Amino acid sequence: MQVLQRKWDRTFSRHSYGFRPGRSAHQAVAQAQQYIAEGYGWVVDFDLEQFFDRVNHDKLMGQIAKRVEDKRLLKLIRAFLHAGVMENGVVSPSVEGTPQGGPLSPLLSNLVLDELDRELERRGHRFVRYADDSNIYVRSERAGQRVMESVTRFITDKLRLKVNETKSAVARPQVRKFLGFSFTAGPEVKRTIAPKALDRFKARIREVTRRAKGVSIETTIEELAPYMRGWRSYFGFCETPEALVYLTRWVRLRLRAALWRQWKTPRRRRAALLALGVGPQLASNTAGSGRGPWYLARAKALSVGLSNAHFKSLGLPTLTDGC
């Protein structure tokens, strides 16, 4: 893979961003944003159905043979493609597709889809491709429908791949997601986090904080921290920081509610609040409240005792600066 990538990468399209040295998902999203800002306000969003499972071996080997003369290497690559998959100790042969997770598969996928890139370039389209996620930007819905029809035909007939019609669409970029991001409407196009990405983040945080009942808060934060840092590293690229501020505050509320459940009884809750520096009267009133944990997570006593600084001292990261 390392040897072939050095030789092949420089021959790939500049519109291709996935699994390539010096290229990233962020660059792909920024390029899509630029097209939209230039007035290409409709996107033809293609989803290739089970792409890695459907690559035709003979067609792929034909493309490789155009670039590789050494028959020993061709034999090795074909063996890689035919290696099969082991499930429960039983090996099933592979008759099509590239092994998912295999080190060579991303490079081979770019080779297969380079033919699509060149065809889109030949037609003069403005497009961005990241692995099997390809978006073409056009000026009108009618143009988008024409492009969808003709490019689907090319993918089916020439590449022998299948477009997932239920997941592909011609739509405004604001209602589609691209690599976890979406875009705002209006004269100034901004990158925003796609709703599904926000939902996945919340689902993961809920999963971890639900398990907090039987472990220390330090253990819970230890589990949350790397996920939140990784999420910030990727989605911090958005241009709507208010979403990151909201999510950071929401995580703290989840932790306050989890601790309230841990403390269980009014007596233990009062003692815990006093130990955290909450005044006696406020601690007593809050501990005796019949409200639920999620409601009380917003209470003044918990905001004072389990302050932002307190969570920071325990190692909880934030998703943006200054919150």
Protein backbone atom coordinates (compact mmCIF):
# COMPACT_ATOMS: atom_id res chain seq x y z
CA MET A 1 0.00 0.00 0.00
CA GLN A 2 2.78 2.44 0.92
CA VAL A 3 4.67 1.79 -2.32
CA LEU A 4 1.62 1.93 -4.57
CA GLN A 5 0.17 4.99 -2.86
CA ARG A 6 3.31 7.01 -3.54
CA LYS A 7 3.02 6.13 -7.23
CA TRP A 8 -0.73 6.40 -7.71
CA ASP A 9 -1.79 9.24 -5.43
CA ARG A 10 -0.39 12.00 -7.63
CA THR A 11 -2.46 10.68 -10.54
CA PHE A 12 -5.81 10.95 -8.69
CA SER A 13 -8.29 13.80 -9.10
CA ARG A 14 -7.91 16.99 -7.08
CA HIS A 15 -11.62 16.60 -6.21
CA SER A 16 -10.89 13.39 -4.23
CA TYR A 17 -10.13 13.85 -0.51
CA GLY A 18 -10.56 10.48 1.21
CA PHE A 19 -7.66 8.27 2.34
CA ARG A 20 -5.04 10.45 0.69
CA PRO A 21 -1.86 11.91 2.25
CA GLY A 22 -2.19 15.61 3.01
CA ARG A 23 -5.95 15.61 2.37
CA SER A 24 -8.76 15.52 4.89
CA ALA A 25 -12.50 15.52 5.48
CA HIS A 26 -12.26 19.14 6.64
CA GLN A 27 -10.81 20.15 3.27
CA ALA A 28 -13.64 18.35 1.48
CA VAL A 29 -16.27 20.12 3.60
CA ALA A 30 -14.61 23.51 3.01
CA GLN A 31 -14.61 22.91 -0.75
CA ALA A 32 -18.31 22.01 -0.69
CA GLN A 33 -18.97 25.21 1.28
CA GLN A 34 -17.15 27.24 -1.36
CA TYR A 35 -19.30 25.81 -4.17
CA ILE A 36 -22.47 26.69 -2.26
CA ALA A 37 -21.20 30.22 -1.57
CA GLU A 38 -20.54 30.62 -5.31
CA GLY A 39 -24.23 30.07 -6.02
CA TYR A 40 -24.42 26.32 -6.60
CA GLY A 41 -27.33 25.97 -4.21
CA TRP A 42 -28.45 22.42 -5.03
CA VAL A 43 -26.60 19.21 -4.25
CA VAL A 44 -26.76 15.85 -6.00
CA ASP A 45 -25.91 13.56 -3.09
CA PHE A 46 -24.90 10.02 -4.14
CA ASP A 47 -24.79 7.05 -1.81
CA LEU A 48 -23.17 3.94 -3.26
CA GLU A 49 -24.87 0.84 -1.91
CA GLN A 50 -22.44 -1.44 -0.01
CA PHE A 51 -19.59 -0.02 -2.05
CA PHE A 52 -16.74 -1.99 -0.46
CA ASP A 53 -18.75 -5.21 -0.85
CA ARG A 54 -19.67 -4.70 -4.52
CA VAL A 55 -16.43 -3.81 -6.29
CA ASN A 56 -16.05 -6.08 -9.33
CA HIS A 57 -12.74 -7.94 -9.06
CA ASP A 58 -12.14 -8.41 -12.79
CA LYS A 59 -12.80 -4.76 -13.57
CA LEU A 60 -10.61 -3.65 -10.67
CA MET A 61 -7.74 -5.94 -11.70
CA GLY A 62 -8.03 -4.57 -15.24
CA GLN A 63 -7.53 -1.05 -13.92
CA ILE A 64 -4.60 -2.14 -11.74
CA ALA A 65 -2.97 -3.93 -14.69
CA LYS A 66 -2.86 -0.60 -16.56
CA ARG A 67 -0.64 0.75 -13.78
CA VAL A 68 1.29 -2.35 -12.68
CA GLU A 69 3.42 -4.50 -14.98
CA ASP A 70 4.86 -6.88 -12.40
CA LYS A 71 2.76 -10.05 -12.62
CA ARG A 72 3.86 -11.15 -9.14
CA LEU A 73 2.35 -7.99 -7.66
CA LEU A 74 -0.87 -8.47 -9.65
CA LYS A 75 -1.08 -12.03 -8.33
CA LEU A 76 -0.55 -10.78 -4.76
CA ILE A 77 -3.31 -8.15 -5.05
CA ARG A 78 -5.75 -10.68 -6.51
CA ALA A 79 -4.94 -13.03 -3.61
CA PHE A 80 -5.71 -10.17 -1.21
CA LEU A 81 -9.08 -9.64 -2.89
CA HIS A 82 -9.91 -13.36 -2.82
CA ALA A 83 -8.69 -13.96 0.75
CA GLY A 84 -12.23 -14.18 2.10
CA VAL A 85 -13.73 -13.41 5.48
CA MET A 86 -13.52 -15.52 8.63
CA GLU A 87 -16.63 -15.71 10.79
CA ASN A 88 -16.79 -18.10 13.76
CA GLY A 89 -13.73 -19.92 12.48
CA VAL A 90 -15.19 -20.50 8.99
CA VAL A 91 -13.67 -18.76 5.97
CA SER A 92 -16.14 -17.57 3.30
CA PRO A 93 -14.58 -16.86 -0.12
CA SER A 94 -14.80 -13.36 -1.62
CA VAL A 95 -16.10 -13.15 -5.18
CA GLU A 96 -16.52 -9.35 -5.20
CA GLY A 97 -15.69 -6.37 -3.01
CA THR A 98 -12.57 -5.33 -1.13
CA PRO A 99 -11.91 -6.45 2.48
CA GLN A 100 -13.21 -3.76 4.83
CA GLY A 101 -10.49 -2.74 7.24
CA GLY A 102 -7.81 -4.11 4.93
CA PRO A 103 -4.86 -1.71 4.48
CA LEU A 104 -5.08 -1.83 0.69
CA SER A 105 -8.86 -1.32 0.41
CA PRO A 106 -8.95 2.52 0.70
CA LEU A 107 -6.34 2.86 -2.05
CA LEU A 108 -8.17 0.42 -4.30
CA SER A 109 -11.47 2.23 -3.68
CA ASN A 110 -9.87 5.49 -4.85
CA LEU A 111 -8.62 3.70 -7.95
CA VAL A 112 -12.11 2.40 -8.75
CA LEU A 113 -13.78 5.77 -8.21
CA ASP A 114 -11.09 7.74 -10.03
CA GLU A 115 -12.96 6.74 -13.18
CA LEU A 116 -16.04 8.50 -11.79
CA ASP A 117 -13.97 11.57 -10.89
CA ARG A 118 -12.57 11.82 -14.42
CA GLU A 119 -16.03 11.50 -15.94
CA LEU A 120 -17.40 14.26 -13.70
CA GLU A 121 -14.41 16.45 -14.59
CA ARG A 122 -14.98 15.79 -18.29
CA ARG A 123 -18.56 16.98 -17.88
CA GLY A 124 -17.41 20.13 -16.09
CA HIS A 125 -19.18 19.45 -12.79
CA ARG A 126 -18.30 21.02 -9.47
CA PHE A 127 -18.04 18.10 -7.10
CA VAL A 128 -16.35 16.74 -3.98
CA ARG A 129 -15.68 13.09 -3.24
CA TYR A 130 -14.54 11.55 0.04
CA ALA A 131 -14.21 7.76 -0.36
CA ASP A 132 -17.63 6.57 -1.56
CA ASP A 133 -19.39 9.78 -0.46
CA SER A 134 -19.79 11.98 -3.55
CA ASN A 135 -21.60 15.34 -3.82
CA ILE A 136 -22.13 17.31 -7.03
CA TYR A 137 -23.18 20.98 -6.77
CA VAL A 138 -25.47 22.56 -9.38
CA ARG A 139 -27.50 25.76 -9.74
CA SER A 140 -31.05 24.36 -10.00
CA GLU A 141 -33.16 21.40 -8.97
CA ARG A 142 -33.90 20.60 -12.61
CA ALA A 143 -30.18 20.45 -13.44
CA GLY A 144 -29.69 18.25 -10.37
CA GLN A 145 -32.30 15.75 -11.52
CA ARG A 146 -30.63 15.51 -14.95
CA VAL A 147 -27.23 14.98 -13.34
CA MET A 148 -28.62 12.38 -10.93
CA GLU A 149 -30.11 10.39 -13.79
CA SER A 150 -27.08 10.49 -16.09
CA VAL A 151 -24.45 9.88 -13.39
CA THR A 152 -26.48 7.01 -11.90
CA ARG A 153 -26.50 5.44 -15.34
CA PHE A 154 -22.71 5.85 -15.61
CA ILE A 155 -22.13 4.32 -12.16
CA THR A 156 -24.39 1.36 -12.95
CA ASP A 157 -23.26 0.65 -16.52
CA LYS A 158 -19.56 1.62 -16.46
CA LEU A 159 -18.49 1.03 -12.87
CA ARG A 160 -20.90 -1.88 -12.24
CA LEU A 161 -21.82 -0.41 -8.89
CA LYS A 162 -25.26 0.36 -7.46
CA VAL A 163 -26.61 3.71 -6.29
CA ASN A 164 -28.75 3.47 -3.15
CA GLU A 165 -31.82 5.37 -4.34
CA THR A 166 -33.36 5.68 -0.87
CA LYS A 167 -30.28 7.44 0.54
CA SER A 168 -29.40 9.49 -2.57
CA ALA A 169 -31.21 12.73 -3.36
CA VAL A 170 -31.26 16.08 -5.11
CA ALA A 171 -31.84 18.69 -2.42
CA ARG A 172 -30.71 21.91 -0.84
CA PRO A 173 -27.38 21.42 0.97
CA GLN A 174 -29.01 22.67 4.18
CA VAL A 175 -31.17 19.54 4.42
CA ARG A 176 -28.38 17.05 3.59
CA LYS A 177 -25.31 16.07 5.57
CA PHE A 178 -21.77 15.72 4.24
CA LEU A 179 -19.15 14.03 6.42
CA GLY A 180 -21.10 14.94 9.55
CA PHE A 181 -21.59 18.59 8.58
CA SER A 182 -24.35 20.64 7.01
CA PHE A 183 -24.55 24.27 5.92
CA THR A 184 -26.61 27.30 6.84
CA ALA A 185 -28.84 29.15 4.40
CA GLY A 186 -28.54 32.85 3.62
CA PRO A 187 -25.94 35.09 2.03
CA GLU A 188 -23.14 33.90 4.34
CA VAL A 189 -22.84 30.11 4.13
CA LYS A 190 -21.52 28.61 7.37
CA ARG A 191 -20.53 25.10 8.33
CA THR A 192 -22.77 23.60 10.96
CA ILE A 193 -22.98 20.20 12.65
CA ALA A 194 -25.51 17.88 11.04
CA PRO A 195 -28.46 16.90 13.29
CA LYS A 196 -27.61 13.18 13.10
CA ALA A 197 -24.10 13.87 14.36
CA LEU A 198 -25.56 15.79 17.30
CA ASP A 199 -27.94 12.91 18.03
CA ARG A 200 -25.09 10.39 17.99
CA PHE A 201 -23.09 12.54 20.41
CA LYS A 202 -26.00 12.77 22.83
CA ALA A 203 -26.69 9.04 22.58
CA ARG A 204 -23.08 8.25 23.51
CA ILE A 205 -23.09 10.67 26.46
CA ARG A 206 -26.40 9.22 27.70
CA GLU A 207 -24.97 5.70 27.47
CA VAL A 208 -21.93 6.61 29.58
CA THR A 209 -23.78 8.71 32.17
CA ARG A 210 -26.47 6.04 32.66
CA ARG A 211 -23.71 3.68 33.78
CA ALA A 212 -22.48 6.29 36.26
CA LYS A 213 -24.85 4.95 38.91
CA GLY A 214 -22.39 2.35 40.15
CA VAL A 215 -19.03 4.06 39.54
CA SER A 216 -17.26 7.18 40.72
CA ILE A 217 -17.66 10.46 38.86
CA GLU A 218 -13.91 10.39 38.14
CA THR A 219 -14.31 7.06 36.32
CA THR A 220 -17.21 8.41 34.29
CA ILE A 221 -15.29 11.53 33.28
CA GLU A 222 -12.28 9.35 32.40
CA GLU A 223 -14.49 7.55 29.90
CA LEU A 224 -16.08 10.73 28.56
CA ALA A 225 -12.89 12.78 28.14
CA PRO A 226 -11.25 11.03 25.15
CA TYR A 227 -14.56 10.86 23.28
CA MET A 228 -15.24 14.57 23.86
CA ARG A 229 -11.69 15.57 22.87
CA GLY A 230 -11.92 13.55 19.66
CA TRP A 231 -15.36 14.97 18.89
CA ARG A 232 -14.11 18.51 19.44
CA SER A 233 -11.07 17.88 17.23
CA TYR A 234 -13.37 16.99 14.34
CA PHE A 235 -16.54 19.03 14.84
CA GLY A 236 -14.74 22.08 16.22
CA PHE A 237 -14.34 22.85 12.50
CA CYS A 238 -17.96 24.06 12.49
CA GLU A 239 -18.71 27.80 12.35
CA THR A 240 -21.62 27.69 14.78
CA PRO A 241 -19.89 27.58 18.20
CA GLU A 242 -23.20 28.06 20.03
CA ALA A 243 -23.94 24.37 19.34
CA LEU A 244 -20.66 23.38 21.03
CA VAL A 245 -21.41 25.64 24.02
CA TYR A 246 -24.89 24.09 24.36
CA LEU A 247 -23.53 20.52 24.22
CA THR A 248 -20.82 21.25 26.82
CA ARG A 249 -23.45 22.59 29.21
CA TRP A 250 -25.71 19.63 28.46
CA VAL A 251 -22.94 17.18 29.39
CA ARG A 252 -22.47 18.92 32.73
CA LEU A 253 -26.22 18.69 33.39
CA ARG A 254 -26.06 14.94 32.68
CA LEU A 255 -23.23 14.59 35.20
CA ARG A 256 -25.04 16.65 37.87
CA ALA A 257 -28.15 14.50 37.43
CA ALA A 258 -26.03 11.33 37.64
CA LEU A 259 -24.43 12.46 40.89
CA TRP A 260 -27.82 13.40 42.35
CA ARG A 261 -28.99 9.84 41.68
CA GLN A 262 -25.83 8.45 43.29
CA TRP A 263 -26.41 10.36 46.51
CA LYS A 264 -29.91 8.75 46.77
CA THR A 265 -31.21 10.02 50.14
CA PRO A 266 -31.93 13.60 51.32
CA ARG A 267 -29.42 13.18 54.13
CA ARG A 268 -26.61 12.11 51.83
CA ARG A 269 -27.51 14.79 49.32
CA ARG A 270 -27.36 17.53 51.94
CA ALA A 271 -24.02 16.26 53.25
CA ALA A 272 -22.59 16.12 49.73
CA LEU A 273 -23.74 19.66 48.92
CA LEU A 274 -22.29 20.99 52.19
CA ALA A 275 -18.97 19.27 51.42
CA LEU A 276 -18.97 21.02 48.04
CA GLY A 277 -19.31 24.44 49.68
CA VAL A 278 -23.05 25.03 49.33
CA GLY A 279 -24.66 27.06 52.14
CA PRO A 280 -26.61 25.10 54.79
CA GLN A 281 -30.03 26.60 53.99
CA LEU A 282 -29.69 26.14 50.23
CA ALA A 283 -28.32 22.63 50.71
CA SER A 284 -31.24 21.65 52.96
CA ASN A 285 -33.89 23.10 50.66
CA THR A 286 -32.46 21.37 47.57
CA ALA A 287 -31.84 18.03 49.30
CA GLY A 288 -35.44 17.97 50.50
CA SER A 289 -36.93 18.74 47.12
CA GLY A 290 -39.18 16.14 45.52
CA ARG A 291 -38.19 17.20 42.01
CA GLY A 292 -36.44 14.76 39.69
CA PRO A 293 -32.68 14.63 38.98
CA TRP A 294 -32.89 16.29 35.57
CA TYR A 295 -34.86 19.23 36.95
CA LEU A 296 -32.54 19.66 39.94
CA ALA A 297 -29.44 19.45 37.72
CA ARG A 298 -30.31 23.08 36.88
CA ALA A 299 -30.80 24.10 40.51
CA LYS A 300 -28.57 26.78 42.01
CA ALA A 301 -27.16 24.44 44.67
CA LEU A 302 -25.81 22.02 42.07
CA SER A 303 -24.53 24.84 39.86
CA VAL A 304 -22.60 26.19 42.85
CA GLY A 305 -21.35 22.89 44.26
CA LEU A 306 -20.77 21.14 40.95
CA SER A 307 -19.52 24.21 39.13
CA ASN A 308 -17.83 24.34 35.74
CA ALA A 309 -14.51 24.78 37.53
CA HIS A 310 -15.22 21.68 39.62
CA PHE A 311 -15.75 19.52 36.55
CA LYS A 312 -12.67 21.03 34.91
CA SER A 313 -10.61 20.06 37.97
CA LEU A 314 -11.82 16.47 37.51
CA GLY A 315 -10.56 16.46 33.90
CA LEU A 316 -13.78 17.08 31.97
CA PRO A 317 -12.90 18.82 28.68
CA THR A 318 -15.07 21.42 26.97
CA LEU A 319 -16.10 21.36 23.31
CA THR A 320 -15.17 25.01 22.79
CA ASP A 321 -13.06 27.66 24.48
CA GLY A 322 -14.58 29.84 27.14
CA CYS A 323 -17.49 27.70 28.29
